JSON list of C-alpha atoms in Angstrom, two decimals:
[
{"chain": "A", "resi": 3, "resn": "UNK", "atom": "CA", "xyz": [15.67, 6.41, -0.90]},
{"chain": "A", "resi": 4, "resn": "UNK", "atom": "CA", "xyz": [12.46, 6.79, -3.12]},
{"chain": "A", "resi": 5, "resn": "UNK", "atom": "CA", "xyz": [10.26, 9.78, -2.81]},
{"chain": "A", "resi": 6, "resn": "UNK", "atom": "CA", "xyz": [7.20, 10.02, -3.94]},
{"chain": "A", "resi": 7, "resn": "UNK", "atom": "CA", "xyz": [4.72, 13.45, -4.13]},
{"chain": "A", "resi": 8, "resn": "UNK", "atom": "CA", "xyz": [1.04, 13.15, -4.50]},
{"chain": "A", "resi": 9, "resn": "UNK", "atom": "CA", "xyz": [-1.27, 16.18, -6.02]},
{"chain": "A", "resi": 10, "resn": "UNK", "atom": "CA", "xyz": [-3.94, 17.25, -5.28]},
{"chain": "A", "resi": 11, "resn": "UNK", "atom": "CA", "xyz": [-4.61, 16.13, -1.33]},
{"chain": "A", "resi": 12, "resn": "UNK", "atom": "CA", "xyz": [-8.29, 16.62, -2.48]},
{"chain": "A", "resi": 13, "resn": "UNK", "atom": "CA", "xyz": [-10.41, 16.64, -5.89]},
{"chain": "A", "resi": 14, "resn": "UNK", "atom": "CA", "xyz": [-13.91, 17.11, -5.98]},
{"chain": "A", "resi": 15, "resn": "UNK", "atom": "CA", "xyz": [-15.56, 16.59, -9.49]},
{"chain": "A", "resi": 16, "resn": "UNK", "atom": "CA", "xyz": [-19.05, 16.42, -10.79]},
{"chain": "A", "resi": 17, "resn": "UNK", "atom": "CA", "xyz": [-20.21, 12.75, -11.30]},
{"chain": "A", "resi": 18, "resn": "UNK", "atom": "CA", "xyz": [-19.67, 11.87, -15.23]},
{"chain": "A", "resi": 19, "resn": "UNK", "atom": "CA", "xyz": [-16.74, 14.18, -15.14]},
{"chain": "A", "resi": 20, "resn": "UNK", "atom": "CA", "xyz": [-12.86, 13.00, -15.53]},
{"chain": "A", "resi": 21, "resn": "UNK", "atom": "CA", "xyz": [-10.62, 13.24, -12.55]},
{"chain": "A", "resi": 22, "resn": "UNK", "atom": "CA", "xyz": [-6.99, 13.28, -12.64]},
{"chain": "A", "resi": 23, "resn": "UNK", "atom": "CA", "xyz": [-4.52, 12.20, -10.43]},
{"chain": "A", "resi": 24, "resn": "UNK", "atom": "CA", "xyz": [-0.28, 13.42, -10.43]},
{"chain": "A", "resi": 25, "resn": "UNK", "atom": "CA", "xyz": [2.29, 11.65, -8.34]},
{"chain": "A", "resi": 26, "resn": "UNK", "atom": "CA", "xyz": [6.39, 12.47, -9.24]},
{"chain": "A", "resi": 27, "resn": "UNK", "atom": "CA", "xyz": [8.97, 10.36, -8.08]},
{"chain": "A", "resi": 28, "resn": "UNK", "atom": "CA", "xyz": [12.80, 10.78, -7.12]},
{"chain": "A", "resi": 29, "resn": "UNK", "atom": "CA", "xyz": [14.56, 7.41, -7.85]},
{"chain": "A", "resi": 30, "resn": "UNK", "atom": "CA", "xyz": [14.84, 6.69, -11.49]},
{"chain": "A", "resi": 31, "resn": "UNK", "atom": "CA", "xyz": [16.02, 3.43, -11.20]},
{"chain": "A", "resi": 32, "resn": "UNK", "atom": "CA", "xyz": [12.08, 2.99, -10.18]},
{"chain": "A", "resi": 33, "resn": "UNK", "atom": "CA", "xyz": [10.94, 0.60, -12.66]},
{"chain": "A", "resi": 34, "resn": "UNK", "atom": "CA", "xyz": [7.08, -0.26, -10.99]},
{"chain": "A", "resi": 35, "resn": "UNK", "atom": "CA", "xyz": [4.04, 2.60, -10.64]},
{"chain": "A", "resi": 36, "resn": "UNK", "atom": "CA", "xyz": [0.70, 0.62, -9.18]},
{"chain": "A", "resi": 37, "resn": "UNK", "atom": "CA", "xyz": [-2.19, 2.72, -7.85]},
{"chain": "A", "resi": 38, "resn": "UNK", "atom": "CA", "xyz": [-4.07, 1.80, -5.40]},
{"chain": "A", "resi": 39, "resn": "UNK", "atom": "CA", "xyz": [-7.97, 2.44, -4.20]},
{"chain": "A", "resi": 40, "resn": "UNK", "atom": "CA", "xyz": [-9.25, 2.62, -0.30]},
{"chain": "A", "resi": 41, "resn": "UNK", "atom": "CA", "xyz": [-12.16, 3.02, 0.91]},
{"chain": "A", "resi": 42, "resn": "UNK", "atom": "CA", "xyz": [-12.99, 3.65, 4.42]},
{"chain": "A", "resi": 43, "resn": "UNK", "atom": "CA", "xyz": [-12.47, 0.77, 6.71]},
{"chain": "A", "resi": 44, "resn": "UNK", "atom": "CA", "xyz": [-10.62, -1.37, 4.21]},
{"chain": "A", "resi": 45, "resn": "UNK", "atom": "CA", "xyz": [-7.27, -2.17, 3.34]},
{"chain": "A", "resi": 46, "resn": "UNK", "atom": "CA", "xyz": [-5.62, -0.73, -0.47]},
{"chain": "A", "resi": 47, "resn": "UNK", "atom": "CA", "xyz": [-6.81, -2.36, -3.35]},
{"chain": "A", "resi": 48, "resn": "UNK", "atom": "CA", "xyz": [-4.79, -1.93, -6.83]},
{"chain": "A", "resi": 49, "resn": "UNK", "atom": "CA", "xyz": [-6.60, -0.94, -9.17]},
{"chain": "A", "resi": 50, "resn": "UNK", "atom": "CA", "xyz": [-4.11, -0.22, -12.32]},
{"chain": "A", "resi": 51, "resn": "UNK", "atom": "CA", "xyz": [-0.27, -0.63, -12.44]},
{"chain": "A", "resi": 52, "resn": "UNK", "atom": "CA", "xyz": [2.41, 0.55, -14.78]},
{"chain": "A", "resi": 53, "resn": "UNK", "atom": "CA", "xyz": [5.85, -0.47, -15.83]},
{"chain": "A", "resi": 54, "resn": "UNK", "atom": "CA", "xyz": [8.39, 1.97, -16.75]},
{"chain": "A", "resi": 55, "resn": "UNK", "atom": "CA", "xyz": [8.85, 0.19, -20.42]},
{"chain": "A", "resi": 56, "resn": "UNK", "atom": "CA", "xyz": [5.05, 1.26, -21.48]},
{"chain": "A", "resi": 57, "resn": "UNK", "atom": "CA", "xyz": [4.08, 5.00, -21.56]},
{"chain": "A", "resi": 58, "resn": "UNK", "atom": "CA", "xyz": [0.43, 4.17, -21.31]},
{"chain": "A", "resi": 59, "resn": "UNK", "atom": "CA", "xyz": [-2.29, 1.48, -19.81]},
{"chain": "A", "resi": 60, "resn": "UNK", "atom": "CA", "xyz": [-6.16, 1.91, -19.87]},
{"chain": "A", "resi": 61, "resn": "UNK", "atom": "CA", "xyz": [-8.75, -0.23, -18.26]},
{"chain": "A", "resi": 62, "resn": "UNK", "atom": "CA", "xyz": [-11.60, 0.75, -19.02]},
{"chain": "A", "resi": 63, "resn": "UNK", "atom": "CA", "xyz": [-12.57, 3.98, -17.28]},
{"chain": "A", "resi": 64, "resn": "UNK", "atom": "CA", "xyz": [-9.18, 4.10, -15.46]},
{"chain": "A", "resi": 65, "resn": "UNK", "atom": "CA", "xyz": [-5.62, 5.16, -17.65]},
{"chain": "A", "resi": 66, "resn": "UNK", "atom": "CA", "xyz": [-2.50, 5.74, -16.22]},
{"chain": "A", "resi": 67, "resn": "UNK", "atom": "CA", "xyz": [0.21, 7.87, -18.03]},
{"chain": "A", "resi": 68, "resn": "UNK", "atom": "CA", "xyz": [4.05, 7.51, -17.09]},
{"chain": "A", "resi": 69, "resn": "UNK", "atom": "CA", "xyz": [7.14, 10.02, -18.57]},
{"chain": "A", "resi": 70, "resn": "UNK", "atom": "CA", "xyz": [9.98, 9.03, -17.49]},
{"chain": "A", "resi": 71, "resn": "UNK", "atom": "CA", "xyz": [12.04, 11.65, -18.35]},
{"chain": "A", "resi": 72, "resn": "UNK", "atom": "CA", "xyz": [10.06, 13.64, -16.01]},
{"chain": "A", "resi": 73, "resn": "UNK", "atom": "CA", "xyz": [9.62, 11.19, -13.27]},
{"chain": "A", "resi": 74, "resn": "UNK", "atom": "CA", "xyz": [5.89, 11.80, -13.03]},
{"chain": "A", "resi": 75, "resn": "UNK", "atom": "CA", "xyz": [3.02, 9.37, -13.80]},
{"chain": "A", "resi": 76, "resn": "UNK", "atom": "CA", "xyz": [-0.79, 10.42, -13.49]},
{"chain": "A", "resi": 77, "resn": "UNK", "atom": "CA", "xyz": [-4.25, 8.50, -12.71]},
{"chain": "A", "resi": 78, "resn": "UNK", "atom": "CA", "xyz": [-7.15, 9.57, -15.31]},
{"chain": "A", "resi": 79, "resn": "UNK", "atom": "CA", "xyz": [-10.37, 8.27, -14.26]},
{"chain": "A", "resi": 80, "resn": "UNK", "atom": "CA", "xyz": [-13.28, 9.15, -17.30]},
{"chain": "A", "resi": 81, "resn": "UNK", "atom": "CA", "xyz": [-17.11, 9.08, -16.59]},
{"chain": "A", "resi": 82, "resn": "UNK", "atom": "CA", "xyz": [-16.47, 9.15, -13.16]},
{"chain": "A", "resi": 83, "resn": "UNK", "atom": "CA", "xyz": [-19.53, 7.56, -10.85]},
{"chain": "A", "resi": 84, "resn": "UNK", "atom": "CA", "xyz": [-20.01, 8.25, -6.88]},
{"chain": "A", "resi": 85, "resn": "UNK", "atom": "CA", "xyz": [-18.47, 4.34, -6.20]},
{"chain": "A", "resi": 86, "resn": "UNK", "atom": "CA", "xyz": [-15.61, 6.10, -7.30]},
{"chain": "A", "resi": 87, "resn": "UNK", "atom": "CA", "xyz": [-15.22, 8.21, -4.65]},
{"chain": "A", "resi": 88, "resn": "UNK", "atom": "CA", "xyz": [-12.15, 7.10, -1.95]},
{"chain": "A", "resi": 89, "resn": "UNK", "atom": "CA", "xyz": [-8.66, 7.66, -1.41]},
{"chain": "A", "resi": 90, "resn": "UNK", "atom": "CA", "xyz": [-6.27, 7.16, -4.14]},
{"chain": "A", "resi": 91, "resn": "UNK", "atom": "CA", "xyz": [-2.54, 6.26, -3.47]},
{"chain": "A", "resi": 92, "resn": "UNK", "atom": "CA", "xyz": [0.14, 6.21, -5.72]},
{"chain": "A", "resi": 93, "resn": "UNK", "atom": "CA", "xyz": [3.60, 4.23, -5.30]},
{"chain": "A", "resi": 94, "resn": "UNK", "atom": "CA", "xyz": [6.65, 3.41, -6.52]},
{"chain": "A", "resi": 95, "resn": "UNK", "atom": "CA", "xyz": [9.02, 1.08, -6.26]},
{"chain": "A", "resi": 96, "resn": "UNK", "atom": "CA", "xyz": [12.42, 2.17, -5.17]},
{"chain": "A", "resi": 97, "resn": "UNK", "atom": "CA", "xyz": [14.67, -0.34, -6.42]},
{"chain": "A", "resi": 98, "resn": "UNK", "atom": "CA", "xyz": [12.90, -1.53, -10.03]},
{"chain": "A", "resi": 99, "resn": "UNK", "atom": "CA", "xyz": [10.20, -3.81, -8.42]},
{"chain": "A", "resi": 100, "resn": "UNK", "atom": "CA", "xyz": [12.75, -5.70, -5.57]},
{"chain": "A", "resi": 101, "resn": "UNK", "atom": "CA", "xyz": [12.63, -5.65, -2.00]},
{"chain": "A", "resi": 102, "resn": "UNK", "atom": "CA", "xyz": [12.47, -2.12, -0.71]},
{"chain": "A", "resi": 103, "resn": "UNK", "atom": "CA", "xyz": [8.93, -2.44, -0.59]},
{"chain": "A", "resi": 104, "resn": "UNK", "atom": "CA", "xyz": [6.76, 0.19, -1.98]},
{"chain": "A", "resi": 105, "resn": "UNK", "atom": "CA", "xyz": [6.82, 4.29, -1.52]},
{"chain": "A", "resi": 106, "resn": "UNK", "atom": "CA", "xyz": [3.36, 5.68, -1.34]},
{"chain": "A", "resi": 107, "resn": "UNK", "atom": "CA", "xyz": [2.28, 9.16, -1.71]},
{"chain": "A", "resi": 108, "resn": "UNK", "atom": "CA", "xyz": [0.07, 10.65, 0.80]},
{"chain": "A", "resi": 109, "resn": "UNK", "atom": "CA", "xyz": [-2.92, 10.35, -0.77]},
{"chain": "A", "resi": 110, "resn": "UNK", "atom": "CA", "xyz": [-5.47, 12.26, -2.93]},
{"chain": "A", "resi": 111, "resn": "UNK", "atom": "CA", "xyz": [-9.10, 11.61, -1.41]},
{"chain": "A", "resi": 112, "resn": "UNK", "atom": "CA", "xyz": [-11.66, 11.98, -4.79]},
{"chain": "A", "resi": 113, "resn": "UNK", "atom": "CA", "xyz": [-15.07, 13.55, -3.86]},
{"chain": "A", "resi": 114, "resn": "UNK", "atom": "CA", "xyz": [-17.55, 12.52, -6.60]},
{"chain": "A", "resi": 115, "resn": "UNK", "atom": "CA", "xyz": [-20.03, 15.17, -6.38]},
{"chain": "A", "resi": 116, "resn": "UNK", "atom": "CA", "xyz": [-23.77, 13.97, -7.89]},
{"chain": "B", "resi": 4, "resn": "UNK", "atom": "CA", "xyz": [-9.65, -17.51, -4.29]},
{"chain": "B", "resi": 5, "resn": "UNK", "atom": "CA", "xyz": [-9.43, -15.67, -0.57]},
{"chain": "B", "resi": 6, "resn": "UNK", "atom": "CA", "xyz": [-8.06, -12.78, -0.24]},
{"chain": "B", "resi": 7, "resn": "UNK", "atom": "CA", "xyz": [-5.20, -12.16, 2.39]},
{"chain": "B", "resi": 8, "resn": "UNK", "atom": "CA", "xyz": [-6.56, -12.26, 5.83]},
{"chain": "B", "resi": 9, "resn": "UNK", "atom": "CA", "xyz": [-5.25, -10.55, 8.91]},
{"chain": "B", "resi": 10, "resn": "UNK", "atom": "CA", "xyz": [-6.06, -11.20, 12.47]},
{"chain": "B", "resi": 11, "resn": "UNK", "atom": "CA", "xyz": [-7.12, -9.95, 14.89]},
{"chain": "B", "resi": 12, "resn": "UNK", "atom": "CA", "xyz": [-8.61, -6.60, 12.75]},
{"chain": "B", "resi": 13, "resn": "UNK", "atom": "CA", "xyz": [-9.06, -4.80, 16.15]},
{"chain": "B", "resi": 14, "resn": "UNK", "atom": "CA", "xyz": [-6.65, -4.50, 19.11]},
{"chain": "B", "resi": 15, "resn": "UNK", "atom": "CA", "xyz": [-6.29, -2.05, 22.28]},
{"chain": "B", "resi": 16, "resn": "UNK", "atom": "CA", "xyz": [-2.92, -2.25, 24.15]},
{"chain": "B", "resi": 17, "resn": "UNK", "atom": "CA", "xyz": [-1.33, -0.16, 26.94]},
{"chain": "B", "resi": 18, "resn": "UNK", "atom": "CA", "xyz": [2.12, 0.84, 26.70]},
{"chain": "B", "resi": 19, "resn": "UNK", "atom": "CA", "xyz": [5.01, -1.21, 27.19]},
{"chain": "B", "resi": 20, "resn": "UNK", "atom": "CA", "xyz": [3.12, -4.18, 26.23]},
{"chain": "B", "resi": 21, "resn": "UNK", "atom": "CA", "xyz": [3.71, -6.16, 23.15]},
{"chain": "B", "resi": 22, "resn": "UNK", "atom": "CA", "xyz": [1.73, -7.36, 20.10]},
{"chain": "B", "resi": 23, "resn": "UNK", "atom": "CA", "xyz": [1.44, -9.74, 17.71]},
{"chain": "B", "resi": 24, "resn": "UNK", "atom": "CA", "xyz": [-0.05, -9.89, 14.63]},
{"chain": "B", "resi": 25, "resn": "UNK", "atom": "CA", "xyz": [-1.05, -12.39, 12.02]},
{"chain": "B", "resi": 26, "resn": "UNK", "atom": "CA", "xyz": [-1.22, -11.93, 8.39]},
{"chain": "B", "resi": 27, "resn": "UNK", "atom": "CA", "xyz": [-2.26, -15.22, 5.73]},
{"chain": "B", "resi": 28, "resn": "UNK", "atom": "CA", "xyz": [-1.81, -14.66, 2.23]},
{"chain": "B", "resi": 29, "resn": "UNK", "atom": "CA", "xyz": [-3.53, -15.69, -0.93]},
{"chain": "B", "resi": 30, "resn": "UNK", "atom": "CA", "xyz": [-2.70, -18.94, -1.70]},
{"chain": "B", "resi": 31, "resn": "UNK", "atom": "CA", "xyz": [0.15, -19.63, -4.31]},
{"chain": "B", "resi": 32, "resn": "UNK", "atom": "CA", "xyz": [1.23, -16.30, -3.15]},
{"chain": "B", "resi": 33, "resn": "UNK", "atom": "CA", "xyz": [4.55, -16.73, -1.44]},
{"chain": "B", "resi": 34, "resn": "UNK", "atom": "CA", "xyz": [5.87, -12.70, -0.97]},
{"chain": "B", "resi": 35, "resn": "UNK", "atom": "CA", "xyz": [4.49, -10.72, 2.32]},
{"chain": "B", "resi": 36, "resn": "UNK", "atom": "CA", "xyz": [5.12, -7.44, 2.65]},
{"chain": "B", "resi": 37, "resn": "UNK", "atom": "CA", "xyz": [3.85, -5.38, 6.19]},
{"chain": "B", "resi": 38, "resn": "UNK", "atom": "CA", "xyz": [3.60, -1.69, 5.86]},
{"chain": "B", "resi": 39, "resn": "UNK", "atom": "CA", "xyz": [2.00, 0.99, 8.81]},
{"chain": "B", "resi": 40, "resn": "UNK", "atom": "CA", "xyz": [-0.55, 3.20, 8.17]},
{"chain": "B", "resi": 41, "resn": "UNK", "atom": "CA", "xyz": [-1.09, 6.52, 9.93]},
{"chain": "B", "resi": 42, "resn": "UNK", "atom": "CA", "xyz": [-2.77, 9.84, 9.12]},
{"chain": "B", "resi": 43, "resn": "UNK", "atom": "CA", "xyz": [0.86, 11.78, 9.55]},
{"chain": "B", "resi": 44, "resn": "UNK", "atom": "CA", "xyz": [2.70, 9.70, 7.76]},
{"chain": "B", "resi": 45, "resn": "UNK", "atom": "CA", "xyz": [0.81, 7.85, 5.37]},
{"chain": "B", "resi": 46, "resn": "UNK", "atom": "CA", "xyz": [1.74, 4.35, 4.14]},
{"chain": "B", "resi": 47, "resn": "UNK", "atom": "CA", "xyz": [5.46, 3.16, 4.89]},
{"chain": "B", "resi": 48, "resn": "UNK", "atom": "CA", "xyz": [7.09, 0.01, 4.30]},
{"chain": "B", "resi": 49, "resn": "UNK", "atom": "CA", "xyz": [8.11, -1.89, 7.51]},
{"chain": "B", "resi": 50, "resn": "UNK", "atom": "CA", "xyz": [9.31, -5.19, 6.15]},
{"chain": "B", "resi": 51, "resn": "UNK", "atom": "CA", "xyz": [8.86, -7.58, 3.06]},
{"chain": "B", "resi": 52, "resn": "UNK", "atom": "CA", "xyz": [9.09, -11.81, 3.64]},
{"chain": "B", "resi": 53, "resn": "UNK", "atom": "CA", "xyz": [9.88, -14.10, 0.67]},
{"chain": "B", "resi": 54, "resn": "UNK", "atom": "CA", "xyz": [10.49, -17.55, 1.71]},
{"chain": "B", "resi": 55, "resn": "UNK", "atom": "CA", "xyz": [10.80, -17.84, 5.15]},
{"chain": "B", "resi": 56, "resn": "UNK", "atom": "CA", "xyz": [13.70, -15.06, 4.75]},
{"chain": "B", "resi": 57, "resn": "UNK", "atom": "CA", "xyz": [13.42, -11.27, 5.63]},
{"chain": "B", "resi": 58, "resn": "UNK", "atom": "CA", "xyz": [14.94, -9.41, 2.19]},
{"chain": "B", "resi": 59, "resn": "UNK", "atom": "CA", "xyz": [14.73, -6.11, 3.58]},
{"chain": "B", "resi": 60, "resn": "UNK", "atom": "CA", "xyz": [13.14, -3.54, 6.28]},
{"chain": "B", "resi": 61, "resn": "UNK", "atom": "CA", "xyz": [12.03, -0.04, 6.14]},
{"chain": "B", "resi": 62, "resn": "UNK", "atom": "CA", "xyz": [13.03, 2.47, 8.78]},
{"chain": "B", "resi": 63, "resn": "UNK", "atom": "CA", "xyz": [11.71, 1.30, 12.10]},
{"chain": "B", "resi": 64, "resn": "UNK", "atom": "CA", "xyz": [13.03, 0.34, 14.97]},
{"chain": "B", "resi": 65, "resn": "UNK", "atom": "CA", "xyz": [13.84, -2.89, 16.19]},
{"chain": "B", "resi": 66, "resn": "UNK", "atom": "CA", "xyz": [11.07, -3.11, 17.81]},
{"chain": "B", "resi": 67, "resn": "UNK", "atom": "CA", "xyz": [9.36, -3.94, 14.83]},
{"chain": "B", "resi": 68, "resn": "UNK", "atom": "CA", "xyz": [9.95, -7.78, 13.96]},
{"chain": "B", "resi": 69, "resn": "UNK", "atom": "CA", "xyz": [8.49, -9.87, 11.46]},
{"chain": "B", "resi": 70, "resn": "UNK", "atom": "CA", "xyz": [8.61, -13.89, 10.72]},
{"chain": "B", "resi": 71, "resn": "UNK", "atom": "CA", "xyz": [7.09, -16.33, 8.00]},
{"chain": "B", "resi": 72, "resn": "UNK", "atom": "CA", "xyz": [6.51, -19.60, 8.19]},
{"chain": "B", "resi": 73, "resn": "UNK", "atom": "CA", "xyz": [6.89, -22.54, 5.67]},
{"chain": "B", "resi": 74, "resn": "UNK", "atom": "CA", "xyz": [3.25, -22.05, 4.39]},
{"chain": "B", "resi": 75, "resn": "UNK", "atom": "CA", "xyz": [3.78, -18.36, 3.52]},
{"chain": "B", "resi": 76, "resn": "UNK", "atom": "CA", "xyz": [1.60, -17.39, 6.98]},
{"chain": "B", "resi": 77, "resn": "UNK", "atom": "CA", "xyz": [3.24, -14.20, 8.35]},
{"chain": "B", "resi": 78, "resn": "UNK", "atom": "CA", "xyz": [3.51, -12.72, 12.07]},
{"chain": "B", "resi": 79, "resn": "UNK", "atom": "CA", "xyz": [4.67, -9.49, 12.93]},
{"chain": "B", "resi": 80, "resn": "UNK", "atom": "CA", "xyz": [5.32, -8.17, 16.16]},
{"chain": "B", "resi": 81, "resn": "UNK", "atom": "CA", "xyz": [5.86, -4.88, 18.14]},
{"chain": "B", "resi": 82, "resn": "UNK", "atom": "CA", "xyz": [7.50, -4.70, 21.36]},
{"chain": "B", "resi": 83, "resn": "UNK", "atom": "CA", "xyz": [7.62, -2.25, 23.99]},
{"chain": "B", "resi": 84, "resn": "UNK", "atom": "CA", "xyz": [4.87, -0.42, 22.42]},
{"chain": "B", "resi": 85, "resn": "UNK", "atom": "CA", "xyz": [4.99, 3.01, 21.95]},
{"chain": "B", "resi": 86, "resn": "UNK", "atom": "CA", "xyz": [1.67, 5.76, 22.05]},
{"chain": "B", "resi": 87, "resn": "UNK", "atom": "CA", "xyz": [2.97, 6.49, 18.14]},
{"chain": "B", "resi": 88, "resn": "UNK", "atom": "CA", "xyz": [2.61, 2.45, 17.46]},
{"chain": "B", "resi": 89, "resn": "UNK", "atom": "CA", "xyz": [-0.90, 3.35, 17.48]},
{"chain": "B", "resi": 90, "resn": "UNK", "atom": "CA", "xyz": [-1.99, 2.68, 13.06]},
{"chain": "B", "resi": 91, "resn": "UNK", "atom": "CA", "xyz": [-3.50, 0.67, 10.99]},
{"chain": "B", "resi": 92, "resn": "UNK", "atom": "CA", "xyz": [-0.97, -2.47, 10.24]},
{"chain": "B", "resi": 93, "resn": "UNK", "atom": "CA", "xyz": [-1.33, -3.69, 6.66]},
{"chain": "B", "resi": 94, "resn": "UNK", "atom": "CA", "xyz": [-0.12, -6.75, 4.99]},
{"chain": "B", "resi": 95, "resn": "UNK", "atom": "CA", "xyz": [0.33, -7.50, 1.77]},
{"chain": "B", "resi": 96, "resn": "UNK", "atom": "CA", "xyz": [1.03, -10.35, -0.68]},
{"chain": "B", "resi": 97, "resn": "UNK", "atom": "CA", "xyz": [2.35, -10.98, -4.13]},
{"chain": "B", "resi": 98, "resn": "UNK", "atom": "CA", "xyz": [3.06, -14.12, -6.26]},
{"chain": "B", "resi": 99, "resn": "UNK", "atom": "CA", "xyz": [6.79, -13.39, -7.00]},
{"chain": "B", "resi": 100, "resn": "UNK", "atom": "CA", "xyz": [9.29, -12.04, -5.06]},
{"chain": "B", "resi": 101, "resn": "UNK", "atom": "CA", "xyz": [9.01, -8.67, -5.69]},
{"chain": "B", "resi": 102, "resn": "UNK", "atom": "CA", "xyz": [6.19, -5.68, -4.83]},
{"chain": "B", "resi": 103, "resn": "UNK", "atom": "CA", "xyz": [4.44, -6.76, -8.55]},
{"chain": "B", "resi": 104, "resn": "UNK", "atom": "CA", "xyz": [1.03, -7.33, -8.24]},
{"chain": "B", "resi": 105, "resn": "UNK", "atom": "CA", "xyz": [0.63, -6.54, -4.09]},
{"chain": "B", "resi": 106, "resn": "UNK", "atom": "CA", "xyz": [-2.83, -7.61, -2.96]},
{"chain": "B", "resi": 107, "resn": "UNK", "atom": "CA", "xyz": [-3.65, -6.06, 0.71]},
{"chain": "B", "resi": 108, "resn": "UNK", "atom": "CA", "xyz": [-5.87, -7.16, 3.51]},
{"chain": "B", "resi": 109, "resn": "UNK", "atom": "CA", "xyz": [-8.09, -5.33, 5.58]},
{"chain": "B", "resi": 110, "resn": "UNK", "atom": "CA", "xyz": [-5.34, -4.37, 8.29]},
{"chain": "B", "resi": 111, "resn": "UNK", "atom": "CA", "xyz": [-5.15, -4.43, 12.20]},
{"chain": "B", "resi": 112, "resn": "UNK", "atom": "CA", "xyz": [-6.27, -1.02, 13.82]},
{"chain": "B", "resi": 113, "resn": "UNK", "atom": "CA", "xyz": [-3.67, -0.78, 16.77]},
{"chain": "B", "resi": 114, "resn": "UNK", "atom": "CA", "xyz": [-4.66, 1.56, 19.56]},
{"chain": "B", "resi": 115, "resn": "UNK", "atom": "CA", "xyz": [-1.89, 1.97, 22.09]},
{"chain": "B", "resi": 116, "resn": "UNK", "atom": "CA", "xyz": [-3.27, 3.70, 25.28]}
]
């Protein structure tokens, strides 16, 4: 099955500084990288998603970055603020965005230093 | 539009008992997916609901059962439960039958004593 590795485990930055997140993945039939946001106490929210035909997205402060050659996609959060700071997940979806559900990595909890 | 709701968001059960839980998802949304959350092991995929139908399950036990009923409300339910049963249960929900798009809930905190 999909496998999915998160780095780093922790990333402290200095507010108004960019952050960025790695994640690789094993299956390349994958077809579906979302990222997701939780803070303590709630439940994931998704914040940005990707689809393996498009090499880059951007909302606003938050890109993500797939190469699919490499299996890898990253998070890049710009002018980052302290309502930024949570636990990050990546995932992928094993079978191109069917019913295997979603692989997650373990997490990268962002410390937004003032 | 509500997000999905879960109920109850707090539960403390001994072992060998059995729980139920109950997941409702956006509206219009007709995909559920249930996933466990624990420090060690981080987020997996227990089981995803499209249409009253189960379309596939992660790597649990059978312990770990799931239904969904006509108006896309979801139930899962662990049996026999186990000190490791003890997570944070999280349900999600999507428009289409796929993961696209997955909006989660707040989860159930399990504690099996």
């Amino acid at each position: 099955g999909e496998n999915v590795e998160q780095h780093p485990s922790t990333l402290s930055v200095q507010e108004g500084d960019s952050a960025v997140i790695k994640c690789t993945y094993s299956d390349s039939a994958s077809n579906y990288f979302p990222w997701y946001k939780q803070e303590l106490g709630k439940g994931p929210q998704l914040i940005i998603d990707i689809r393996s035909n498009v090499g880059e997205k951007k909302d606003q402060r938050i890109a993500v970055t797939l190469n699919k050659t490499a299996k890898h996609f990253s998070l890049h959060i710009t002018e980052t603020q302290p309502e930024d700071s949570a636990v990050y997940f990546c995932a992928a979806s094993g079978s191109g965005g069917g019913a295997d559900g979603l692989t997650f990595g373990k997490g990268t909890h962002l410390i937004i230093q003032p | 539009k509500a997000g999905v709701t879960q109920t109850p968001r707090y539960l403390i059960k001994t072992r060998g008992q059995q729980v139920t839980l109950s997941c409702s998802p956006i509206s219009g949304h007709r995909s559920v997916s249930w996933y466990q959350q624990t420090p060690g092991q981080g987020l997996q995929f227990l089981f995803e609901y499209f249409s009253e139908t189960q379309r596939n399950k992660g790597n649990f036990p059978g312990r770990f059962s799931g239904r969904q009923f006509s108006n896309s409300r979801s139930e899962m339910n662990v049996s026999t439960l186990e000190l490791g049963d003890s997570a944070l249960y999280l349900c999600a929900s999507s428009i289409q039958d796929s993961v696209l798009g997955q909006f989660f809930g707040p989860g159930t905190r399990l504690t099996v004593l």
